[in-house]
Amino acid sequence: MKQSIISILLLFWSVACFACNKDGKQERDSDSIYRNPVQRRSTPDPSLIQVGDSIFYLYSTEDVRNLPVYRSGDLIHWTFVGTAFTEETRPTFEPKGGLWAPDINIINGQYVLYYSMSVWGGEWTCGIGVATADKPEGPFTDRGMLFRSNTIGVQNSIDQNYVEDDGKKYLFWGSFHGIFGIELTDDGLAIRENSEKRQVAGTAYEGTYIHKRGKYYYLFASTGTCCEGLKSTYTTVVGRAENLWGPYVDKQGRPMMNNNHEIVIHGNDAFVGTGHNSEIVSDKAGNDWILYHGFCVENTEGRSLFLDRIIWVDDWPTVAGDSPSVEAEAPTF
């Protein structure tokens, strides 16, 4: 009996270690199963782009200075390939500012990387810039600042998301002072002349990502606190609209402009602070996948990278259990 209890305890311990492997390596029993987090290394605010059939590049807020870049063939195993900038090419418009919340895109055949630059508390001097490269791993050439909070008139202007719609290009952004959008030039490198910003969501949100599926636009965002370790309350939420500019609403038709939404991913006993999701990616089986960051209750060392399958229910995005999986079936690529 004693031996059985010991065996059970050892099994529980091994599962917990797999769920939050201390050295950051992803371990699987087979090619069909993966465990969260898919990267133990701190990878906040992920944004990714697919190159070819099954190569992905991911960019994140710079816990690695000069904005880290990772590569994967399956969304599960990630390899560090370098940084988008160097000390010599690093943007400088915000002195001593960090490079936050990158957003990667292909526009007119080149890789276009939007970034936020800020210091904690610098909510009127932070802003958003843009850089370009011929290859996803860079090197990226900084094209300069698009705007600062004090020039665009939106406090805490960070967390940008590029959107193309009906032949036009837009940038959406904001952090707990309203989510706004504005039209860009055809190359995506500047604000279109005489374009006016428009608000699409309230003051509860940051980390915006807009996804088009069928007749609906889905505004994903994060609410709560991002960066307080196990006290973090970050939660991934969503609203939807039939027009890019809204109104975005919850299932009861209540507007996100008034801070109403549906919860997509919240914390659980193993993981907390689950937010700032990436772009949604479809695998070869037609399943949709979302990456986001969170804290692991065991061996907390930063905001790790998580992966979960999006399940569409009545045209609303969900994940199983509305919270991060510990173990799940892997994407097919």
JSON list of N, CA and C in Angstrom, two decimals, residues 209-276:
[
{"chain": "A", "resi": 209, "resn": "TYR", "atom": "N", "xyz": [-5.88, 42.52, -30.72]},
{"chain": "A", "resi": 209, "resn": "TYR", "atom": "CA", "xyz": [-5.66, 41.78, -31.96]},
{"chain": "A", "resi": 209, "resn": "TYR", "atom": "C", "xyz": [-7.01, 41.58, -32.62]},
{"chain": "A", "resi": 210, "resn": "ILE", "atom": "N", "xyz": [-7.15, 42.02, -33.89]},
{"chain": "A", "resi": 210, "resn": "ILE", "atom": "CA", "xyz": [-8.41, 41.89, -34.62]},
{"chain": "A", "resi": 210, "resn": "ILE", "atom": "C", "xyz": [-8.28, 40.78, -35.65]},
{"chain": "A", "resi": 211, "resn": "HIS", "atom": "N", "xyz": [-9.22, 39.84, -35.61]},
{"chain": "A", "resi": 211, "resn": "HIS", "atom": "CA", "xyz": [-9.20, 38.66, -36.48]},
{"chain": "A", "resi": 211, "resn": "HIS", "atom": "C", "xyz": [-10.52, 38.60, -37.25]},
{"chain": "A", "resi": 212, "resn": "LYS", "atom": "N", "xyz": [-10.43, 38.40, -38.57]},
{"chain": "A", "resi": 212, "resn": "LYS", "atom": "CA", "xyz": [-11.62, 38.30, -39.41]},
{"chain": "A", "resi": 212, "resn": "LYS", "atom": "C", "xyz": [-11.91, 36.83, -39.70]},
{"chain": "A", "resi": 213, "resn": "ARG", "atom": "N", "xyz": [-13.15, 36.40, -39.45]},
{"chain": "A", "resi": 213, "resn": "ARG", "atom": "CA", "xyz": [-13.58, 35.04, -39.74]},
{"chain": "A", "resi": 213, "resn": "ARG", "atom": "C", "xyz": [-15.05, 35.07, -40.15]},
{"chain": "A", "resi": 214, "resn": "GLY", "atom": "N", "xyz": [-15.31, 34.60, -41.37]},
{"chain": "A", "resi": 214, "resn": "GLY", "atom": "CA", "xyz": [-16.69, 34.66, -41.84]},
{"chain": "A", "resi": 214, "resn": "GLY", "atom": "C", "xyz": [-17.17, 36.09, -41.92]},
{"chain": "A", "resi": 215, "resn": "LYS", "atom": "N", "xyz": [-18.35, 36.35, -41.40]},
{"chain": "A", "resi": 215, "resn": "LYS", "atom": "CA", "xyz": [-18.90, 37.70, -41.47]},
{"chain": "A", "resi": 215, "resn": "LYS", "atom": "C", "xyz": [-18.50, 38.57, -40.29]},
{"chain": "A", "resi": 216, "resn": "TYR", "atom": "N", "xyz": [-17.75, 38.00, -39.35]},
{"chain": "A", "resi": 216, "resn": "TYR", "atom": "CA", "xyz": [-17.44, 38.73, -38.12]},
{"chain": "A", "resi": 216, "resn": "TYR", "atom": "C", "xyz": [-15.98, 39.15, -38.02]},
{"chain": "A", "resi": 217, "resn": "TYR", "atom": "N", "xyz": [-15.80, 40.30, -37.40]},
{"chain": "A", "resi": 217, "resn": "TYR", "atom": "CA", "xyz": [-14.50, 40.75, -36.93]},
{"chain": "A", "resi": 217, "resn": "TYR", "atom": "C", "xyz": [-14.46, 40.49, -35.41]},
{"chain": "A", "resi": 218, "resn": "TYR", "atom": "N", "xyz": [-13.37, 39.91, -34.94]},
{"chain": "A", "resi": 218, "resn": "TYR", "atom": "CA", "xyz": [-13.22, 39.59, -33.52]},
{"chain": "A", "resi": 218, "resn": "TYR", "atom": "C", "xyz": [-12.11, 40.45, -32.93]},
{"chain": "A", "resi": 219, "resn": "LEU", "atom": "N", "xyz": [-12.47, 41.22, -31.92]},
{"chain": "A", "resi": 219, "resn": "LEU", "atom": "CA", "xyz": [-11.48, 42.04, -31.24]},
{"chain": "A", "resi": 219, "resn": "LEU", "atom": "C", "xyz": [-11.04, 41.31, -29.98]},
{"chain": "A", "resi": 220, "resn": "PHE", "atom": "N", "xyz": [-9.87, 40.68, -30.05]},
{"chain": "A", "resi": 220, "resn": "PHE", "atom": "CA", "xyz": [-9.27, 40.06, -28.88]},
{"chain": "A", "resi": 220, "resn": "PHE", "atom": "C", "xyz": [-8.51, 41.13, -28.11]},
{"chain": "A", "resi": 221, "resn": "ALA", "atom": "N", "xyz": [-8.51, 41.03, -26.80]},
{"chain": "A", "resi": 221, "resn": "ALA", "atom": "CA", "xyz": [-7.78, 41.98, -25.96]},
{"chain": "A", "resi": 221, "resn": "ALA", "atom": "C", "xyz": [-7.45, 41.31, -24.64]},
{"chain": "A", "resi": 222, "resn": "SER", "atom": "N", "xyz": [-6.67, 42.01, -23.84]},
{"chain": "A", "resi": 222, "resn": "SER", "atom": "CA", "xyz": [-6.35, 41.54, -22.49]},
{"chain": "A", "resi": 222, "resn": "SER", "atom": "C", "xyz": [-6.82, 42.56, -21.48]},
{"chain": "A", "resi": 223, "resn": "THR", "atom": "N", "xyz": [-7.30, 42.04, -20.36]},
{"chain": "A", "resi": 223, "resn": "THR", "atom": "CA", "xyz": [-7.74, 42.90, -19.27]},
{"chain": "A", "resi": 223, "resn": "THR", "atom": "C", "xyz": [-7.14, 42.39, -17.97]},
{"chain": "A", "resi": 224, "resn": "GLY", "atom": "N", "xyz": [-6.99, 43.26, -16.98]},
{"chain": "A", "resi": 224, "resn": "GLY", "atom": "CA", "xyz": [-6.36, 42.88, -15.73]},
{"chain": "A", "resi": 224, "resn": "GLY", "atom": "C", "xyz": [-4.88, 43.28, -15.71]},
{"chain": "A", "resi": 225, "resn": "THR", "atom": "N", "xyz": [-4.13, 42.73, -14.76]},
{"chain": "A", "resi": 225, "resn": "THR", "atom": "CA", "xyz": [-2.73, 43.08, -14.59]},
{"chain": "A", "resi": 225, "resn": "THR", "atom": "C", "xyz": [-1.83, 42.03, -15.24]},
{"chain": "A", "resi": 226, "resn": "CYS", "atom": "N", "xyz": [-0.81, 42.52, -15.97]},
{"chain": "A", "resi": 226, "resn": "CYS", "atom": "CA", "xyz": [0.02, 41.62, -16.77]},
{"chain": "A", "resi": 226, "resn": "CYS", "atom": "C", "xyz": [1.24, 41.10, -16.06]},
{"chain": "A", "resi": 227, "resn": "CYS", "atom": "N", "xyz": [1.77, 41.85, -15.10]},
{"chain": "A", "resi": 227, "resn": "CYS", "atom": "CA", "xyz": [3.20, 41.69, -14.80]},
{"chain": "A", "resi": 227, "resn": "CYS", "atom": "C", "xyz": [3.50, 41.63, -13.31]},
{"chain": "A", "resi": 228, "resn": "GLU", "atom": "N", "xyz": [2.64, 40.99, -12.54]},
{"chain": "A", "resi": 228, "resn": "GLU", "atom": "CA", "xyz": [2.81, 40.91, -11.10]},
{"chain": "A", "resi": 228, "resn": "GLU", "atom": "C", "xyz": [3.03, 39.47, -10.64]},
{"chain": "A", "resi": 229, "resn": "GLY", "atom": "N", "xyz": [3.67, 38.68, -11.48]},
{"chain": "A", "resi": 229, "resn": "GLY", "atom": "CA", "xyz": [3.94, 37.30, -11.12]},
{"chain": "A", "resi": 229, "resn": "GLY", "atom": "C", "xyz": [2.67, 36.53, -10.86]},
{"chain": "A", "resi": 230, "resn": "LEU", "atom": "N", "xyz": [2.65, 35.77, -9.75]},
{"chain": "A", "resi": 230, "resn": "LEU", "atom": "CA", "xyz": [1.49, 34.95, -9.45]},
{"chain": "A", "resi": 230, "resn": "LEU", "atom": "C", "xyz": [0.28, 35.77, -9.01]},
{"chain": "A", "resi": 231, "resn": "LYS", "atom": "N", "xyz": [0.45, 37.06, -8.80]},
{"chain": "A", "resi": 231, "resn": "LYS", "atom": "CA", "xyz": [-0.68, 37.94, -8.49]},
{"chain": "A", "resi": 231, "resn": "LYS", "atom": "C", "xyz": [-1.31, 38.53, -9.76]},
{"chain": "A", "resi": 232, "resn": "SER", "atom": "N", "xyz": [-0.74, 38.22, -10.92]},
{"chain": "A", "resi": 232, "resn": "SER", "atom": "CA", "xyz": [-1.25, 38.76, -12.18]},
{"chain": "A", "resi": 232, "resn": "SER", "atom": "C", "xyz": [-2.66, 38.26, -12.46]},
{"chain": "A", "resi": 233, "resn": "THR", "atom": "N", "xyz": [-3.51, 39.16, -12.93]},
{"chain": "A", "resi": 233, "resn": "THR", "atom": "CA", "xyz": [-4.91, 38.82, -13.23]},
{"chain": "A", "resi": 233, "resn": "THR", "atom": "C", "xyz": [-5.22, 38.87, -14.72]},
{"chain": "A", "resi": 234, "resn": "TYR", "atom": "N", "xyz": [-4.20, 38.98, -15.55]},
{"chain": "A", "resi": 234, "resn": "TYR", "atom": "CA", "xyz": [-4.38, 39.08, -17.00]},
{"chain": "A", "resi": 234, "resn": "TYR", "atom": "C", "xyz": [-5.33, 37.98, -17.49]},
{"chain": "A", "resi": 235, "resn": "THR", "atom": "N", "xyz": [-6.26, 38.39, -18.34]},
{"chain": "A", "resi": 235, "resn": "THR", "atom": "CA", "xyz": [-7.27, 37.49, -18.91]},
{"chain": "A", "resi": 235, "resn": "THR", "atom": "C", "xyz": [-7.49, 37.87, -20.37]},
{"chain": "A", "resi": 236, "resn": "THR", "atom": "N", "xyz": [-7.55, 36.87, -21.25]},
{"chain": "A", "resi": 236, "resn": "THR", "atom": "CA", "xyz": [-7.82, 37.12, -22.66]},
{"chain": "A", "resi": 236, "resn": "THR", "atom": "C", "xyz": [-9.33, 37.17, -22.89]},
{"chain": "A", "resi": 237, "resn": "VAL", "atom": "N", "xyz": [-9.79, 38.23, -23.55]},
{"chain": "A", "resi": 237, "resn": "VAL", "atom": "CA", "xyz": [-11.22, 38.43, -23.76]},
{"chain": "A", "resi": 237, "resn": "VAL", "atom": "C", "xyz": [-11.47, 38.76, -25.23]},
{"chain": "A", "resi": 238, "resn": "VAL", "atom": "N", "xyz": [-12.75, 38.80, -25.61]},
{"chain": "A", "resi": 238, "resn": "VAL", "atom": "CA", "xyz": [-13.10, 39.06, -27.00]},
{"chain": "A", "resi": 238, "resn": "VAL", "atom": "C", "xyz": [-14.48, 39.67, -27.11]},
{"chain": "A", "resi": 239, "resn": "GLY", "atom": "N", "xyz": [-14.67, 40.44, -28.15]},
{"chain": "A", "resi": 239, "resn": "GLY", "atom": "CA", "xyz": [-15.99, 40.88, -28.61]},
{"chain": "A", "resi": 239, "resn": "GLY", "atom": "C", "xyz": [-16.00, 40.75, -30.12]},
{"chain": "A", "resi": 240, "resn": "ARG", "atom": "N", "xyz": [-17.18, 40.86, -30.72]},
{"chain": "A", "resi": 240, "resn": "ARG", "atom": "CA", "xyz": [-17.23, 40.73, -32.18]},
{"chain": "A", "resi": 240, "resn": "ARG", "atom": "C", "xyz": [-18.14, 41.79, -32.78]},
{"chain": "A", "resi": 241, "resn": "ALA", "atom": "N", "xyz": [-17.92, 42.01, -34.10]},
{"chain": "A", "resi": 241, "resn": "ALA", "atom": "CA", "xyz": [-18.70, 43.01, -34.83]},
{"chain": "A", "resi": 241, "resn": "ALA", "atom": "C", "xyz": [-18.81, 42.56, -36.28]},
{"chain": "A", "resi": 242, "resn": "GLU", "atom": "N", "xyz": [-19.74, 43.15, -37.02]},
{"chain": "A", "resi": 242, "resn": "GLU", "atom": "CA", "xyz": [-19.87, 42.87, -38.44]},
{"chain": "A", "resi": 242, "resn": "GLU", "atom": "C", "xyz": [-19.19, 43.93, -39.29]},
{"chain": "A", "resi": 243, "resn": "ASN", "atom": "N", "xyz": [-18.51, 44.86, -38.60]},
{"chain": "A", "resi": 243, "resn": "ASN", "atom": "CA", "xyz": [-17.78, 45.93, -39.27]},
{"chain": "A", "resi": 243, "resn": "ASN", "atom": "C", "xyz": [-16.47, 46.12, -38.53]},
{"chain": "A", "resi": 244, "resn": "LEU", "atom": "N", "xyz": [-15.40, 46.42, -39.26]},
{"chain": "A", "resi": 244, "resn": "LEU", "atom": "CA", "xyz": [-14.10, 46.62, -38.63]},
{"chain": "A", "resi": 244, "resn": "LEU", "atom": "C", "xyz": [-14.16, 47.64, -37.51]},
{"chain": "A", "resi": 245, "resn": "TRP", "atom": "N", "xyz": [-14.97, 48.67, -37.70]},
{"chain": "A", "resi": 245, "resn": "TRP", "atom": "CA", "xyz": [-15.01, 49.77, -36.73]},
{"chain": "A", "resi": 245, "resn": "TRP", "atom": "C", "xyz": [-16.08, 49.57, -35.66]},
{"chain": "A", "resi": 246, "resn": "GLY", "atom": "N", "xyz": [-16.67, 48.38, -35.66]},
{"chain": "A", "resi": 246, "resn": "GLY", "atom": "CA", "xyz": [-17.64, 48.08, -34.61]},
{"chain": "A", "resi": 246, "resn": "GLY", "atom": "C", "xyz": [-19.06, 48.46, -34.99]},
{"chain": "A", "resi": 247, "resn": "PRO", "atom": "N", "xyz": [-19.94, 48.42, -33.99]},
{"chain": "A", "resi": 247, "resn": "PRO", "atom": "CA", "xyz": [-19.64, 48.23, -32.56]},
{"chain": "A", "resi": 247, "resn": "PRO", "atom": "C", "xyz": [-19.32, 46.77, -32.20]},
{"chain": "A", "resi": 248, "resn": "TYR", "atom": "N", "xyz": [-18.24, 46.56, -31.43]},
{"chain": "A", "resi": 248, "resn": "TYR", "atom": "CA", "xyz": [-17.89, 45.25, -30.90]},
{"chain": "A", "resi": 248, "resn": "TYR", "atom": "C", "xyz": [-18.72, 44.99, -29.64]},
{"chain": "A", "resi": 249, "resn": "VAL", "atom": "N", "xyz": [-19.30, 43.79, -29.57]},
{"chain": "A", "resi": 249, "resn": "VAL", "atom": "CA", "xyz": [-20.23, 43.50, -28.48]},
{"chain": "A", "resi": 249, "resn": "VAL", "atom": "C", "xyz": [-19.94, 42.11, -27.91]},
{"chain": "A", "resi": 250, "resn": "ASP", "atom": "N", "xyz": [-20.51, 41.85, -26.73]},
{"chain": "A", "resi": 250, "resn": "ASP", "atom": "CA", "xyz": [-20.46, 40.51, -26.14]},
{"chain": "A", "resi": 250, "resn": "ASP", "atom": "C", "xyz": [-21.67, 39.71, -26.62]},
{"chain": "A", "resi": 251, "resn": "LYS", "atom": "N", "xyz": [-21.88, 38.53, -26.06]},
{"chain": "A", "resi": 251, "resn": "LYS", "atom": "CA", "xyz": [-22.96, 37.66, -26.50]},
{"chain": "A", "resi": 251, "resn": "LYS", "atom": "C", "xyz": [-24.34, 38.25, -26.25]},
{"chain": "A", "resi": 252, "resn": "GLN", "atom": "N", "xyz": [-24.43, 39.16, -25.30]},
{"chain": "A", "resi": 252, "resn": "GLN", "atom": "CA", "xyz": [-25.71, 39.80, -24.99]},
{"chain": "A", "resi": 252, "resn": "GLN", "atom": "C", "xyz": [-25.91, 41.10, -25.75]},
{"chain": "A", "resi": 253, "resn": "GLY", "atom": "N", "xyz": [-24.96, 41.42, -26.63]},
{"chain": "A", "resi": 253, "resn": "GLY", "atom": "CA", "xyz": [-25.07, 42.63, -27.41]},
{"chain": "A", "resi": 253, "resn": "GLY", "atom": "C", "xyz": [-24.59, 43.88, -26.70]},
{"chain": "A", "resi": 254, "resn": "ARG", "atom": "N", "xyz": [-23.93, 43.73, -25.57]},
{"chain": "A", "resi": 254, "resn": "ARG", "atom": "CA", "xyz": [-23.42, 44.88, -24.82]},
{"chain": "A", "resi": 254, "resn": "ARG", "atom": "C", "xyz": [-22.07, 45.30, -25.38]},
{"chain": "A", "resi": 255, "resn": "PRO", "atom": "N", "xyz": [-21.83, 46.59, -25.56]},
{"chain": "A", "resi": 255, "resn": "PRO", "atom": "CA", "xyz": [-20.65, 47.06, -26.28]},
{"chain": "A", "resi": 255, "resn": "PRO", "atom": "C", "xyz": [-19.35, 46.97, -25.48]},
{"chain": "A", "resi": 256, "resn": "MET", "atom": "N", "xyz": [-18.27, 46.63, -26.19]},
{"chain": "A", "resi": 256, "resn": "MET", "atom": "CA", "xyz": [-16.94, 46.71, -25.60]},
{"chain": "A", "resi": 256, "resn": "MET", "atom": "C", "xyz": [-16.56, 48.15, -25.28]},
{"chain": "A", "resi": 257, "resn": "MET", "atom": "N", "xyz": [-17.19, 49.09, -25.93]},
{"chain": "A", "resi": 257, "resn": "MET", "atom": "CA", "xyz": [-16.94, 50.49, -25.61]},
{"chain": "A", "resi": 257, "resn": "MET", "atom": "C", "xyz": [-17.26, 50.77, -24.14]},
{"chain": "A", "resi": 258, "resn": "ASN", "atom": "N", "xyz": [-18.19, 49.97, -23.59]},
{"chain": "A", "resi": 258, "resn": "ASN", "atom": "CA", "xyz": [-18.53, 50.07, -22.16]},
{"chain": "A", "resi": 258, "resn": "ASN", "atom": "C", "xyz": [-17.88, 48.95, -21.34]},
{"chain": "A", "resi": 259, "resn": "ASN", "atom": "N", "xyz": [-16.82, 48.36, -21.90]},
{"chain": "A", "resi": 259, "resn": "ASN", "atom": "CA", "xyz": [-16.01, 47.35, -21.21]},
{"chain": "A", "resi": 259, "resn": "ASN", "atom": "C", "xyz": [-16.75, 46.03, -20.98]},
{"chain": "A", "resi": 260, "resn": "ASN", "atom": "N", "xyz": [-17.60, 45.66, -21.93]},
{"chain": "A", "resi": 260, "resn": "ASN", "atom": "CA", "xyz": [-18.25, 44.35, -21.90]},
{"chain": "A", "resi": 260, "resn": "ASN", "atom": "C", "xyz": [-17.54, 43.43, -22.89]},
{"chain": "A", "resi": 261, "resn": "HIS", "atom": "N", "xyz": [-17.46, 42.13, -22.56]},
{"chain": "A", "resi": 261, "resn": "HIS", "atom": "CA", "xyz": [-16.70, 41.19, -23.38]},
{"chain": "A", "resi": 261, "resn": "HIS", "atom": "C", "xyz": [-17.01, 39.77, -22.95]},
{"chain": "A", "resi": 262, "resn": "GLU", "atom": "N", "xyz": [-16.48, 38.81, -23.71]},
{"chain": "A", "resi": 262, "resn": "GLU", "atom": "CA", "xyz": [-16.52, 37.40, -23.34]},
{"chain": "A", "resi": 262, "resn": "GLU", "atom": "C", "xyz": [-15.12, 36.94, -22.99]},
{"chain": "A", "resi": 263, "resn": "ILE", "atom": "N", "xyz": [-15.00, 36.09, -21.97]},
{"chain": "A", "resi": 263, "resn": "ILE", "atom": "CA", "xyz": [-13.70, 35.57, -21.58]},
{"chain": "A", "resi": 263, "resn": "ILE", "atom": "C", "xyz": [-13.32, 34.40, -22.48]},
{"chain": "A", "resi": 264, "resn": "VAL", "atom": "N", "xyz": [-12.09, 34.43, -22.98]},
{"chain": "A", "resi": 264, "resn": "VAL", "atom": "CA", "xyz": [-11.56, 33.34, -23.80]},
{"chain": "A", "resi": 264, "resn": "VAL", "atom": "C", "xyz": [-10.61, 32.46, -22.98]},
{"chain": "A", "resi": 265, "resn": "ILE", "atom": "N", "xyz": [-9.67, 33.09, -22.27]},
{"chain": "A", "resi": 265, "resn": "ILE", "atom": "CA", "xyz": [-8.69, 32.34, -21.49]},
{"chain": "A", "resi": 265, "resn": "ILE", "atom": "C", "xyz": [-8.46, 33.04, -20.15]},
{"chain": "A", "resi": 266, "resn": "HIS", "atom": "N", "xyz": [-8.72, 32.33, -19.07]},
{"chain": "A", "resi": 266, "resn": "HIS", "atom": "CA", "xyz": [-8.38, 32.84, -17.74]},
{"chain": "A", "resi": 266, "resn": "HIS", "atom": "C", "xyz": [-7.44, 31.84, -17.07]},
{"chain": "A", "resi": 267, "resn": "GLY", "atom": "N", "xyz": [-6.89, 32.23, -15.93]},
{"chain": "A", "resi": 267, "resn": "GLY", "atom": "CA", "xyz": [-5.95, 31.38, -15.23]},
{"chain": "A", "resi": 267, "resn": "GLY", "atom": "C", "xyz": [-6.61, 30.16, -14.61]},
{"chain": "A", "resi": 268, "resn": "ASN", "atom": "N", "xyz": [-5.78, 29.23, -14.14]},
{"chain": "A", "resi": 268, "resn": "ASN", "atom": "CA", "xyz": [-6.26, 28.05, -13.43]},
{"chain": "A", "resi": 268, "resn": "ASN", "atom": "C", "xyz": [-5.26, 27.71, -12.33]},
{"chain": "A", "resi": 269, "resn": "ASP", "atom": "N", "xyz": [-5.34, 26.52, -11.77]},
{"chain": "A", "resi": 269, "resn": "ASP", "atom": "CA", "xyz": [-4.46, 26.17, -10.65]},
{"chain": "A", "resi": 269, "resn": "ASP", "atom": "C", "xyz": [-3.00, 26.08, -11.05]},
{"chain": "A", "resi": 270, "resn": "ALA", "atom": "N", "xyz": [-2.73, 25.84, -12.34]},
{"chain": "A", "resi": 270, "resn": "ALA", "atom": "CA", "xyz": [-1.35, 25.66, -12.79]},
{"chain": "A", "resi": 270, "resn": "ALA", "atom": "C", "xyz": [-0.74, 26.92, -13.40]},
{"chain": "A", "resi": 271, "resn": "PHE", "atom": "N", "xyz": [-1.59, 27.78, -14.02]},
{"chain": "A", "resi": 271, "resn": "PHE", "atom": "CA", "xyz": [-1.09, 28.91, -14.78]},
{"chain": "A", "resi": 271, "resn": "PHE", "atom": "C", "xyz": [-1.94, 30.15, -14.50]},
{"chain": "A", "resi": 272, "resn": "VAL", "atom": "N", "xyz": [-1.30, 31.31, -14.41]},
{"chain": "A", "resi": 272, "resn": "VAL", "atom": "CA", "xyz": [-2.02, 32.57, -14.17]},
{"chain": "A", "resi": 272, "resn": "VAL", "atom": "C", "xyz": [-1.49, 33.65, -15.11]},
{"chain": "A", "resi": 273, "resn": "GLY", "atom": "N", "xyz": [-2.21, 34.78, -15.14]},
{"chain": "A", "resi": 273, "resn": "GLY", "atom": "CA", "xyz": [-1.77, 35.92, -15.95]},
{"chain": "A", "resi": 273, "resn": "GLY", "atom": "C", "xyz": [-1.78, 35.64, -17.43]},
{"chain": "A", "resi": 274, "resn": "THR", "atom": "N", "xyz": [-2.85, 35.01, -17.92]},
{"chain": "A", "resi": 274, "resn": "THR", "atom": "CA", "xyz": [-2.92, 34.50, -19.30]},
{"chain": "A", "resi": 274, "resn": "THR", "atom": "C", "xyz": [-3.46, 35.57, -20.24]},
{"chain": "A", "resi": 275, "resn": "GLY", "atom": "N", "xyz": [-2.57, 36.15, -21.06]},
{"chain": "A", "resi": 275, "resn": "GLY", "atom": "CA", "xyz": [-3.05, 37.22, -21.93]},
{"chain": "A", "resi": 275, "resn": "GLY", "atom": "C", "xyz": [-2.10, 37.58, -23.04]},
{"chain": "A", "resi": 276, "resn": "HIS", "atom": "N", "xyz": [-2.41, 38.69, -23.68]},
{"chain": "A", "resi": 276, "resn": "HIS", "atom": "CA", "xyz": [-1.71, 39.27, -24.84]},
{"chain": "A", "resi": 276, "resn": "HIS", "atom": "C", "xyz": [-1.43, 38.18, -25.88]}
]
